[in-house]
Amino acid sequence: MTRVLLVPPDTRPPTLSLPVRLGGMTGAEVRVPPAVALPDFFTPGDTDALRHWLGREAPAADVLVVCLETLCLGGMIPARRVPDTLEVALARLAVLREVHSRHPALRIYAFGVIVRVAHDNDPHEEKPYYGEWGRELRAYSTAFDRQARHGESERSALDAARSAVPADVLADWVGTRERNRALHLAALDLLAGGVLTHLCLTLDDTTPYGLAAFDRRLLEARTDELGVWDRLDVYPGADEVPSALLARALCPQEVPVWVRYSGMTGAGAELLYEDRPAGELVRAHLRAAGCRPADSLAEAAFVLAVNTPGSRQAHRQPDFASVDTPHRHLPAFVDAVAADLQAGRAVSVADIAYPNGAEMRLWTLMQRLPLADLAGFSAWNTAGNTLGSAVAFGKLAPLVVDRAAHAGALMERFADDVLYQGEVRTLVRERLGNPSPFDLGEQRAEAEAALRELLPPRVQAVWARHFASRNLTLSLGDPHLAWPRLFTGVVPLSVSAGRPGSPSGASNG
């Protein structure tokens, strides 16, 4: 049995529960640090406790998948906020060299997240001043990168953007980015030195222009100097990387993938939180997980069925201007998926028509499919988050030895991506009177009471329709929120072999 140590970016289900489930369905054991070592929203984890945990666990482990921000700065979100110096962060990074020296057979897969330029004025996931100065900082970010690329013709715009932000705010914000970029440059040195088996440096919530794109180019230039492109991926993503690297670690060989889009021009669709069209993003996520586009359907290890928008993603559905347009034909797309399943092909569905939840029209059309036969499904957060998760499902499909664990992983995605993000979250938001997206405050209890009322019946209905005949039992706990905001729900569930009441089956909870 392969033993994997996972140091995630945070404790949300897609970043922690999903990779644990993916490993479990293949028979691998995925071990995670104690809760005290991990971040809680914007509260940093205990990096000393994390170091001690690695020291205890590494001798018996085969693989380490580690988020550099958690290891060195307390978490992905804390890494945007904490004042820790570069020297402190680099001292914490050194534990990877120590672990490698003591346990050279341990394969270390690391990833870092290039600091985003948040689209919203969020004072909790960013530094508090971002709530007041977010718009101006975004304008500076764009102007800086445009001037860096296009020269003096952009100088006046940059000067105007700089003057609109208090000097101390700008210096602190840029300084945080420079510290984190230096951490990633140090990780590249570890990769070149053989400490790391593979490294992913990803862009979270990115855009074609901005400081994240500037950071990316600097990191790519250093990669050119070191000559480590064969073991490095730089691309838009973040929360899904633990699953992608887990798939690469458990199935090291490269596998061919047939990509099926919902529209003939799907590869050219524009995305809201990425810096490239859908087809290029698909190729990047395939490579990160150790896959490549197949030359033919016959040679493919699995089919990645990608529901793209007609021309561009939109926030609210249904959107008939750019998403649900004649540039794609959803019934034909579902027909093709049905034919793939009937032919015995492994199919993983990535629904990126809208960010932050499944497209309900597609979900309706998919009800005629045997959803329990899918190799994977994903439709959460950004297009990159969805694609990386779906690719991981597909690559690991041949390794599945625990069908109950696989059903649990699938069901968790249906419950979260479709039922919560695509449907129930809107209902709860309306019931609460459109609360702040950043902090529910005293409304959290009311929100979670609504979740407990609205979500379980929907989960049970999907289970009854698609899984109940498979000699499996679903145990469902009380849904709640990961953080004091509606963005991320938690649907505790487990699946066991056997029917309810039978000796091998667990009872419904």
PDB file of N, CA, C and O in Angstrom, residues 11-68:
ATOM      1  N   THR A  11      -8.217  23.649   4.553  1.00  0.00           N
ATOM      2  CA  THR A  11      -8.993  22.480   4.973  1.00  0.00           C
ATOM      3  C   THR A  11     -10.358  22.385   4.308  1.00  0.00           C
ATOM      4  O   THR A  11     -11.212  21.622   4.753  1.00  0.00           O
ATOM      5  N   ARG A  12     -10.612  23.132   3.251  1.00  0.00           N
ATOM      6  CA  ARG A  12     -11.881  23.002   2.531  1.00  0.00           C
ATOM      7  C   ARG A  12     -11.975  21.616   1.889  1.00  0.00           C
ATOM      8  O   ARG A  12     -10.954  21.014   1.550  1.00  0.00           O
ATOM      9  N   PRO A  13     -13.187  21.102   1.680  1.00  0.00           N
ATOM     10  CA  PRO A  13     -13.318  19.751   1.110  1.00  0.00           C
ATOM     11  C   PRO A  13     -12.574  19.543  -0.209  1.00  0.00           C
ATOM     12  O   PRO A  13     -11.911  18.513  -0.364  1.00  0.00           O
ATOM     13  N   PRO A  14     -12.628  20.466  -1.178  1.00  0.00           N
ATOM     14  CA  PRO A  14     -11.928  20.182  -2.435  1.00  0.00           C
ATOM     15  C   PRO A  14     -10.414  20.140  -2.308  1.00  0.00           C
ATOM     16  O   PRO A  14      -9.746  19.515  -3.132  1.00  0.00           O
ATOM     17  N   THR A  15      -9.857  20.802  -1.301  1.00  0.00           N
ATOM     18  CA  THR A  15      -8.400  20.818  -1.144  1.00  0.00           C
ATOM     19  C   THR A  15      -7.897  19.742  -0.197  1.00  0.00           C
ATOM     20  O   THR A  15      -6.717  19.383  -0.257  1.00  0.00           O
ATOM     21  N   LEU A  16      -8.757  19.218   0.653  1.00  0.00           N
ATOM     22  CA  LEU A  16      -8.346  18.226   1.647  1.00  0.00           C
ATOM     23  C   LEU A  16      -9.108  16.912   1.486  1.00  0.00           C
ATOM     24  O   LEU A  16      -8.513  15.856   1.274  1.00  0.00           O
ATOM     25  N   SER A  17     -10.425  16.966   1.555  1.00  0.00           N
ATOM     26  CA  SER A  17     -11.221  15.740   1.486  1.00  0.00           C
ATOM     27  C   SER A  17     -11.093  15.052   0.131  1.00  0.00           C
ATOM     28  O   SER A  17     -10.967  13.829   0.051  1.00  0.00           O
ATOM     29  N   LEU A  18     -11.130  15.831  -0.968  1.00  0.00           N
ATOM     30  CA  LEU A  18     -11.098  15.217  -2.293  1.00  0.00           C
ATOM     31  C   LEU A  18      -9.819  14.429  -2.538  1.00  0.00           C
ATOM     32  O   LEU A  18      -9.890  13.257  -2.938  1.00  0.00           O
ATOM     33  N   PRO A  19      -8.618  15.002  -2.329  1.00  0.00           N
ATOM     34  CA  PRO A  19      -7.433  14.170  -2.552  1.00  0.00           C
ATOM     35  C   PRO A  19      -7.352  12.967  -1.626  1.00  0.00           C
ATOM     36  O   PRO A  19      -6.860  11.905  -2.031  1.00  0.00           O
ATOM     37  N   VAL A  20      -7.848  13.098  -0.400  1.00  0.00           N
ATOM     38  CA  VAL A  20      -7.871  11.933   0.496  1.00  0.00           C
ATOM     39  C   VAL A  20      -8.779  10.847  -0.078  1.00  0.00           C
ATOM     40  O   VAL A  20      -8.440   9.655  -0.080  1.00  0.00           O
ATOM     41  N   ARG A  21      -9.941  11.251  -0.590  1.00  0.00           N
ATOM     42  CA  ARG A  21     -10.866  10.285  -1.183  1.00  0.00           C
ATOM     43  C   ARG A  21     -10.276   9.660  -2.449  1.00  0.00           C
ATOM     44  O   ARG A  21     -10.414   8.448  -2.685  1.00  0.00           O
ATOM     45  N   LEU A  22      -9.635  10.476  -3.281  1.00  0.00           N
ATOM     46  CA  LEU A  22      -9.050   9.948  -4.510  1.00  0.00           C
ATOM     47  C   LEU A  22      -7.977   8.914  -4.199  1.00  0.00           C
ATOM     48  O   LEU A  22      -7.887   7.873  -4.857  1.00  0.00           O
ATOM     49  N   GLY A  23      -7.158   9.204  -3.213  1.00  0.00           N
ATOM     50  CA  GLY A  23      -6.162   8.224  -2.821  1.00  0.00           C
ATOM     51  C   GLY A  23      -6.794   6.970  -2.255  1.00  0.00           C
ATOM     52  O   GLY A  23      -6.396   5.839  -2.586  1.00  0.00           O
ATOM     53  N   GLY A  24      -7.810   7.144  -1.415  1.00  0.00           N
ATOM     54  CA  GLY A  24      -8.457   6.000  -0.786  1.00  0.00           C
ATOM     55  C   GLY A  24      -9.095   5.058  -1.780  1.00  0.00           C
ATOM     56  O   GLY A  24      -9.082   3.831  -1.585  1.00  0.00           O
ATOM     57  N   MET A  25      -9.652   5.581  -2.873  1.00  0.00           N
ATOM     58  CA  MET A  25     -10.332   4.690  -3.821  1.00  0.00           C
ATOM     59  C   MET A  25      -9.335   3.815  -4.572  1.00  0.00           C
ATOM     60  O   MET A  25      -9.706   2.782  -5.127  1.00  0.00           O
ATOM     61  N   THR A  26      -8.047   4.204  -4.575  1.00  0.00           N
ATOM     62  CA  THR A  26      -7.018   3.384  -5.222  1.00  0.00           C
ATOM     63  C   THR A  26      -6.327   2.440  -4.247  1.00  0.00           C
ATOM     64  O   THR A  26      -5.436   1.679  -4.646  1.00  0.00           O
ATOM     65  N   GLY A  27      -6.692   2.511  -2.985  1.00  0.00           N
ATOM     66  CA  GLY A  27      -6.045   1.687  -1.975  1.00  0.00           C
ATOM     67  C   GLY A  27      -4.876   2.362  -1.292  1.00  0.00           C
ATOM     68  O   GLY A  27      -4.278   1.787  -0.375  1.00  0.00           O
ATOM     69  N   ALA A  28      -4.534   3.581  -1.710  1.00  0.00           N
ATOM     70  CA  ALA A  28      -3.457   4.312  -1.053  1.00  0.00           C
ATOM     71  C   ALA A  28      -3.951   4.900   0.268  1.00  0.00           C
ATOM     72  O   ALA A  28      -5.140   5.169   0.438  1.00  0.00           O
ATOM     73  N   GLU A  29      -3.036   5.102   1.189  1.00  0.00           N
ATOM     74  CA  GLU A  29      -3.349   5.775   2.449  1.00  0.00           C
ATOM     75  C   GLU A  29      -2.825   7.194   2.370  1.00  0.00           C
ATOM     76  O   GLU A  29      -1.626   7.410   2.193  1.00  0.00           O
ATOM     77  N   VAL A  30      -3.727   8.153   2.477  1.00  0.00           N
ATOM     78  CA  VAL A  30      -3.342   9.563   2.445  1.00  0.00           C
ATOM     79  C   VAL A  30      -3.453  10.112   3.868  1.00  0.00           C
ATOM     80  O   VAL A  30      -4.547  10.200   4.435  1.00  0.00           O
ATOM     81  N   ARG A  31      -2.316  10.460   4.425  1.00  0.00           N
ATOM     82  CA  ARG A  31      -2.267  10.955   5.795  1.00  0.00           C
ATOM     83  C   ARG A  31      -2.113  12.475   5.777  1.00  0.00           C
ATOM     84  O   ARG A  31      -1.346  13.023   4.967  1.00  0.00           O
ATOM     85  N   VAL A  32      -2.838  13.148   6.678  1.00  0.00           N
ATOM     86  CA  VAL A  32      -2.812  14.609   6.724  1.00  0.00           C
ATOM     87  C   VAL A  32      -2.377  15.074   8.112  1.00  0.00           C
ATOM     88  O   VAL A  32      -2.511  14.338   9.097  1.00  0.00           O
ATOM     89  N   PRO A  33      -1.842  16.276   8.213  1.00  0.00           N
ATOM     90  CA  PRO A  33      -1.368  16.774   9.506  1.00  0.00           C
ATOM     91  C   PRO A  33      -2.503  16.972  10.500  1.00  0.00           C
ATOM     92  O   PRO A  33      -3.682  17.055  10.114  1.00  0.00           O
ATOM     93  N   PRO A  34      -2.187  17.070  11.771  1.00  0.00           N
ATOM     94  CA  PRO A  34      -3.218  17.380  12.776  1.00  0.00           C
ATOM     95  C   PRO A  34      -3.816  18.755  12.515  1.00  0.00           C
ATOM     96  O   PRO A  34      -3.184  19.625  11.901  1.00  0.00           O
ATOM     97  N   ALA A  35      -5.043  18.959  12.984  1.00  0.00           N
ATOM     98  CA  ALA A  35      -5.767  20.190  12.695  1.00  0.00           C
ATOM     99  C   ALA A  35      -4.995  21.432  13.131  1.00  0.00           C
ATOM    100  O   ALA A  35      -5.031  22.465  12.460  1.00  0.00           O
ATOM    101  N   VAL A  36      -4.271  21.361  14.245  1.00  0.00           N
ATOM    102  CA  VAL A  36      -3.567  22.527  14.760  1.00  0.00           C
ATOM    103  C   VAL A  36      -2.491  23.005  13.790  1.00  0.00           C
ATOM    104  O   VAL A  36      -2.119  24.185  13.781  1.00  0.00           O
ATOM    105  N   ALA A  37      -1.988  22.109  12.957  1.00  0.00           N
ATOM    106  CA  ALA A  37      -0.925  22.483  12.032  1.00  0.00           C
ATOM    107  C   ALA A  37      -1.453  23.137  10.770  1.00  0.00           C
ATOM    108  O   ALA A  37      -0.672  23.706  10.000  1.00  0.00           O
ATOM    109  N   LEU A  38      -2.764  23.072  10.540  1.00  0.00           N
ATOM    110  CA  LEU A  38      -3.354  23.570   9.304  1.00  0.00           C
ATOM    111  C   LEU A  38      -4.085  24.880   9.528  1.00  0.00           C
ATOM    112  O   LEU A  38      -4.582  25.148  10.618  1.00  0.00           O
ATOM    113  N   PRO A  39      -4.188  25.705   8.486  1.00  0.00           N
ATOM    114  CA  PRO A  39      -4.844  27.009   8.637  1.00  0.00           C
ATOM    115  C   PRO A  39      -6.349  26.865   8.812  1.00  0.00           C
ATOM    116  O   PRO A  39      -6.961  25.899   8.354  1.00  0.00           O
ATOM    117  N   ASP A  40      -6.936  27.850   9.457  1.00  0.00           N
ATOM    118  CA  ASP A  40      -8.387  27.951   9.589  1.00  0.00           C
ATOM    119  C   ASP A  40      -8.801  29.291   8.981  1.00  0.00           C
ATOM    120  O   ASP A  40      -8.649  30.337   9.610  1.00  0.00           O
ATOM    121  N   PHE A  41      -9.273  29.234   7.740  1.00  0.00           N
ATOM    122  CA  PHE A  41      -9.607  30.437   6.978  1.00  0.00           C
ATOM    123  C   PHE A  41      -8.342  31.302   6.866  1.00  0.00           C
ATOM    124  O   PHE A  41      -7.344  30.870   6.308  1.00  0.00           O
ATOM    125  N   PHE A  42      -8.341  32.514   7.452  1.00  0.00           N
ATOM    126  CA  PHE A  42      -7.149  33.350   7.333  1.00  0.00           C
ATOM    127  C   PHE A  42      -6.226  33.244   8.547  1.00  0.00           C
ATOM    128  O   PHE A  42      -5.215  33.944   8.622  1.00  0.00           O
ATOM    129  N   THR A  43      -6.554  32.355   9.495  1.00  0.00           N
ATOM    130  CA  THR A  43      -5.677  32.126  10.645  1.00  0.00           C
ATOM    131  C   THR A  43      -4.605  31.115  10.253  1.00  0.00           C
ATOM    132  O   THR A  43      -4.925  30.004   9.821  1.00  0.00           O
ATOM    133  N   PRO A  44      -3.332  31.468  10.385  1.00  0.00           N
ATOM    134  CA  PRO A  44      -2.269  30.552   9.929  1.00  0.00           C
ATOM    135  C   PRO A  44      -2.231  29.258  10.735  1.00  0.00           C
ATOM    136  O   PRO A  44      -2.594  29.215  11.913  1.00  0.00           O
ATOM    137  N   GLY A  45      -1.779  28.209  10.088  1.00  0.00           N
ATOM    138  CA  GLY A  45      -1.497  26.978  10.788  1.00  0.00           C
ATOM    139  C   GLY A  45      -0.205  27.087  11.576  1.00  0.00           C
ATOM    140  O   GLY A  45       0.509  28.088  11.508  1.00  0.00           O
ATOM    141  N   ASP A  46       0.095  26.044  12.325  1.00  0.00           N
ATOM    142  CA  ASP A  46       1.292  26.018  13.162  1.00  0.00           C
ATOM    143  C   ASP A  46       2.420  25.353  12.370  1.00  0.00           C
ATOM    144  O   ASP A  46       2.469  24.128  12.234  1.00  0.00           O
ATOM    145  N   THR A  47       3.322  26.162  11.840  1.00  0.00           N
ATOM    146  CA  THR A  47       4.384  25.612  10.996  1.00  0.00           C
ATOM    147  C   THR A  47       5.368  24.756  11.787  1.00  0.00           C
ATOM    148  O   THR A  47       5.957  23.818  11.232  1.00  0.00           O
ATOM    149  N   ASP A  48       5.558  25.043  13.062  1.00  0.00           N
ATOM    150  CA  ASP A  48       6.425  24.187  13.887  1.00  0.00           C
ATOM    151  C   ASP A  48       5.800  22.802  14.062  1.00  0.00           C
ATOM    152  O   ASP A  48       6.491  21.778  13.953  1.00  0.00           O
ATOM    153  N   ALA A  49       4.502  22.779  14.329  1.00  0.00           N
ATOM    154  CA  ALA A  49       3.813  21.487  14.462  1.00  0.00           C
ATOM    155  C   ALA A  49       3.866  20.715  13.147  1.00  0.00           C
ATOM    156  O   ALA A  49       4.014  19.481  13.142  1.00  0.00           O
ATOM    157  N   LEU A  50       3.775  21.428  12.053  1.00  0.00           N
ATOM    158  CA  LEU A  50       3.837  20.781  10.744  1.00  0.00           C
ATOM    159  C   LEU A  50       5.215  20.164  10.507  1.00  0.00           C
ATOM    160  O   LEU A  50       5.323  19.029  10.008  1.00  0.00           O
ATOM    161  N   ARG A  51       6.257  20.878  10.873  1.00  0.00           N
ATOM    162  CA  ARG A  51       7.612  20.352  10.710  1.00  0.00           C
ATOM    163  C   ARG A  51       7.808  19.085  11.541  1.00  0.00           C
ATOM    164  O   ARG A  51       8.370  18.093  11.068  1.00  0.00           O
ATOM    165  N   HIS A  52       7.326  19.112  12.783  1.00  0.00           N
ATOM    166  CA  HIS A  52       7.462  17.930  13.636  1.00  0.00           C
ATOM    167  C   HIS A  52       6.663  16.752  13.073  1.00  0.00           C
ATOM    168  O   HIS A  52       7.125  15.600  13.127  1.00  0.00           O
ATOM    169  N   TRP A  53       5.491  17.032  12.521  1.00  0.00           N
ATOM    170  CA  TRP A  53       4.667  15.967  11.925  1.00  0.00           C
ATOM    171  C   TRP A  53       5.397  15.333  10.742  1.00  0.00           C
ATOM    172  O   TRP A  53       5.423  14.110  10.612  1.00  0.00           O
ATOM    173  N   LEU A  54       6.004  16.165   9.905  1.00  0.00           N
ATOM    174  CA  LEU A  54       6.753  15.626   8.774  1.00  0.00           C
ATOM    175  C   LEU A  54       7.904  14.742   9.252  1.00  0.00           C
ATOM    176  O   LEU A  54       8.172  13.682   8.670  1.00  0.00           O
ATOM    177  N   GLY A  55       8.574  15.186  10.302  1.00  0.00           N
ATOM    178  CA  GLY A  55       9.674  14.386  10.831  1.00  0.00           C
ATOM    179  C   GLY A  55       9.225  13.023  11.317  1.00  0.00           C
ATOM    180  O   GLY A  55       9.941  12.023  11.133  1.00  0.00           O
ATOM    181  N   ARG A  56       8.047  12.959  11.920  1.00  0.00           N
ATOM    182  CA  ARG A  56       7.534  11.679  12.433  1.00  0.00           C
ATOM    183  C   ARG A  56       7.043  10.776  11.308  1.00  0.00           C
ATOM    184  O   ARG A  56       7.217   9.561  11.355  1.00  0.00           O
ATOM    185  N   GLU A  57       6.389  11.363  10.312  1.00  0.00           N
ATOM    186  CA  GLU A  57       5.704  10.567   9.298  1.00  0.00           C
ATOM    187  C   GLU A  57       6.582  10.177   8.116  1.00  0.00           C
ATOM    188  O   GLU A  57       6.332   9.158   7.459  1.00  0.00           O
ATOM    189  N   ALA A  58       7.589  10.978   7.814  1.00  0.00           N
ATOM    190  CA  ALA A  58       8.375  10.761   6.606  1.00  0.00           C
ATOM    191  C   ALA A  58       9.038   9.383   6.530  1.00  0.00           C
ATOM    192  O   ALA A  58       9.101   8.793   5.440  1.00  0.00           O
ATOM    193  N   PRO A  59       9.545   8.819   7.626  1.00  0.00           N
ATOM    194  CA  PRO A  59      10.237   7.528   7.501  1.00  0.00           C
ATOM    195  C   PRO A  59       9.389   6.409   6.913  1.00  0.00           C
ATOM    196  O   PRO A  59       9.929   5.501   6.262  1.00  0.00           O
ATOM    197  N   ALA A  60       8.080   6.447   7.125  1.00  0.00           N
ATOM    198  CA  ALA A  60       7.225   5.357   6.639  1.00  0.00           C
ATOM    199  C   ALA A  60       6.447   5.740   5.393  1.00  0.00           C
ATOM    200  O   ALA A  60       5.567   4.988   4.959  1.00  0.00           O
ATOM    201  N   ALA A  61       6.745   6.899   4.798  1.00  0.00           N
ATOM    202  CA  ALA A  61       5.961   7.396   3.658  1.00  0.00           C
ATOM    203  C   ALA A  61       6.678   7.127   2.343  1.00  0.00           C
ATOM    204  O   ALA A  61       7.897   7.004   2.280  1.00  0.00           O
ATOM    205  N   ASP A  62       5.884   7.064   1.284  1.00  0.00           N
ATOM    206  CA  ASP A  62       6.409   6.902  -0.073  1.00  0.00           C
ATOM    207  C   ASP A  62       6.380   8.211  -0.854  1.00  0.00           C
ATOM    208  O   ASP A  62       7.216   8.434  -1.731  1.00  0.00           O
ATOM    209  N   VAL A  63       5.390   9.043  -0.565  1.00  0.00           N
ATOM    210  CA  VAL A  63       5.145  10.260  -1.334  1.00  0.00           C
ATOM    211  C   VAL A  63       4.792  11.395  -0.373  1.00  0.00           C
ATOM    212  O   VAL A  63       4.081  11.176   0.618  1.00  0.00           O
ATOM    213  N   LEU A  64       5.266  12.589  -0.686  1.00  0.00           N
ATOM    214  CA  LEU A  64       4.850  13.795   0.017  1.00  0.00           C
ATOM    215  C   LEU A  64       4.319  14.777  -1.026  1.00  0.00           C
ATOM    216  O   LEU A  64       5.019  15.111  -1.984  1.00  0.00           O
ATOM    217  N   VAL A  65       3.069  15.203  -0.848  1.00  0.00           N
ATOM    218  CA  VAL A  65       2.472  16.268  -1.655  1.00  0.00           C
ATOM    219  C   VAL A  65       2.322  17.473  -0.740  1.00  0.00           C
ATOM    220  O   VAL A  65       1.581  17.406   0.252  1.00  0.00           O
ATOM    221  N   VAL A  66       3.013  18.571  -1.040  1.00  0.00           N
ATOM    222  CA  VAL A  66       3.110  19.664  -0.072  1.00  0.00           C
ATOM    223  C   VAL A  66       2.866  21.014  -0.706  1.00  0.00           C
ATOM    224  O   VAL A  66       3.429  21.344  -1.753  1.00  0.00           O
ATOM    225  N   CYS A  67       2.012  21.782  -0.066  1.00  0.00           N
ATOM    226  CA  CYS A  67       1.782  23.182  -0.444  1.00  0.00           C
ATOM    227  C   CYS A  67       2.850  24.036   0.224  1.00  0.00           C
ATOM    228  O   CYS A  67       2.965  24.055   1.458  1.00  0.00           O
ATOM    229  N   LEU A  68       3.637  24.739  -0.569  1.00  0.00           N
ATOM    230  CA  LEU A  68       4.729  25.541  -0.016  1.00  0.00           C
ATOM    231  C   LEU A  68       4.215  26.636   0.897  1.00  0.00           C
ATOM    232  O   LEU A  68       4.857  26.970   1.908  1.00  0.00           O
TER     233      LEU A  68
END
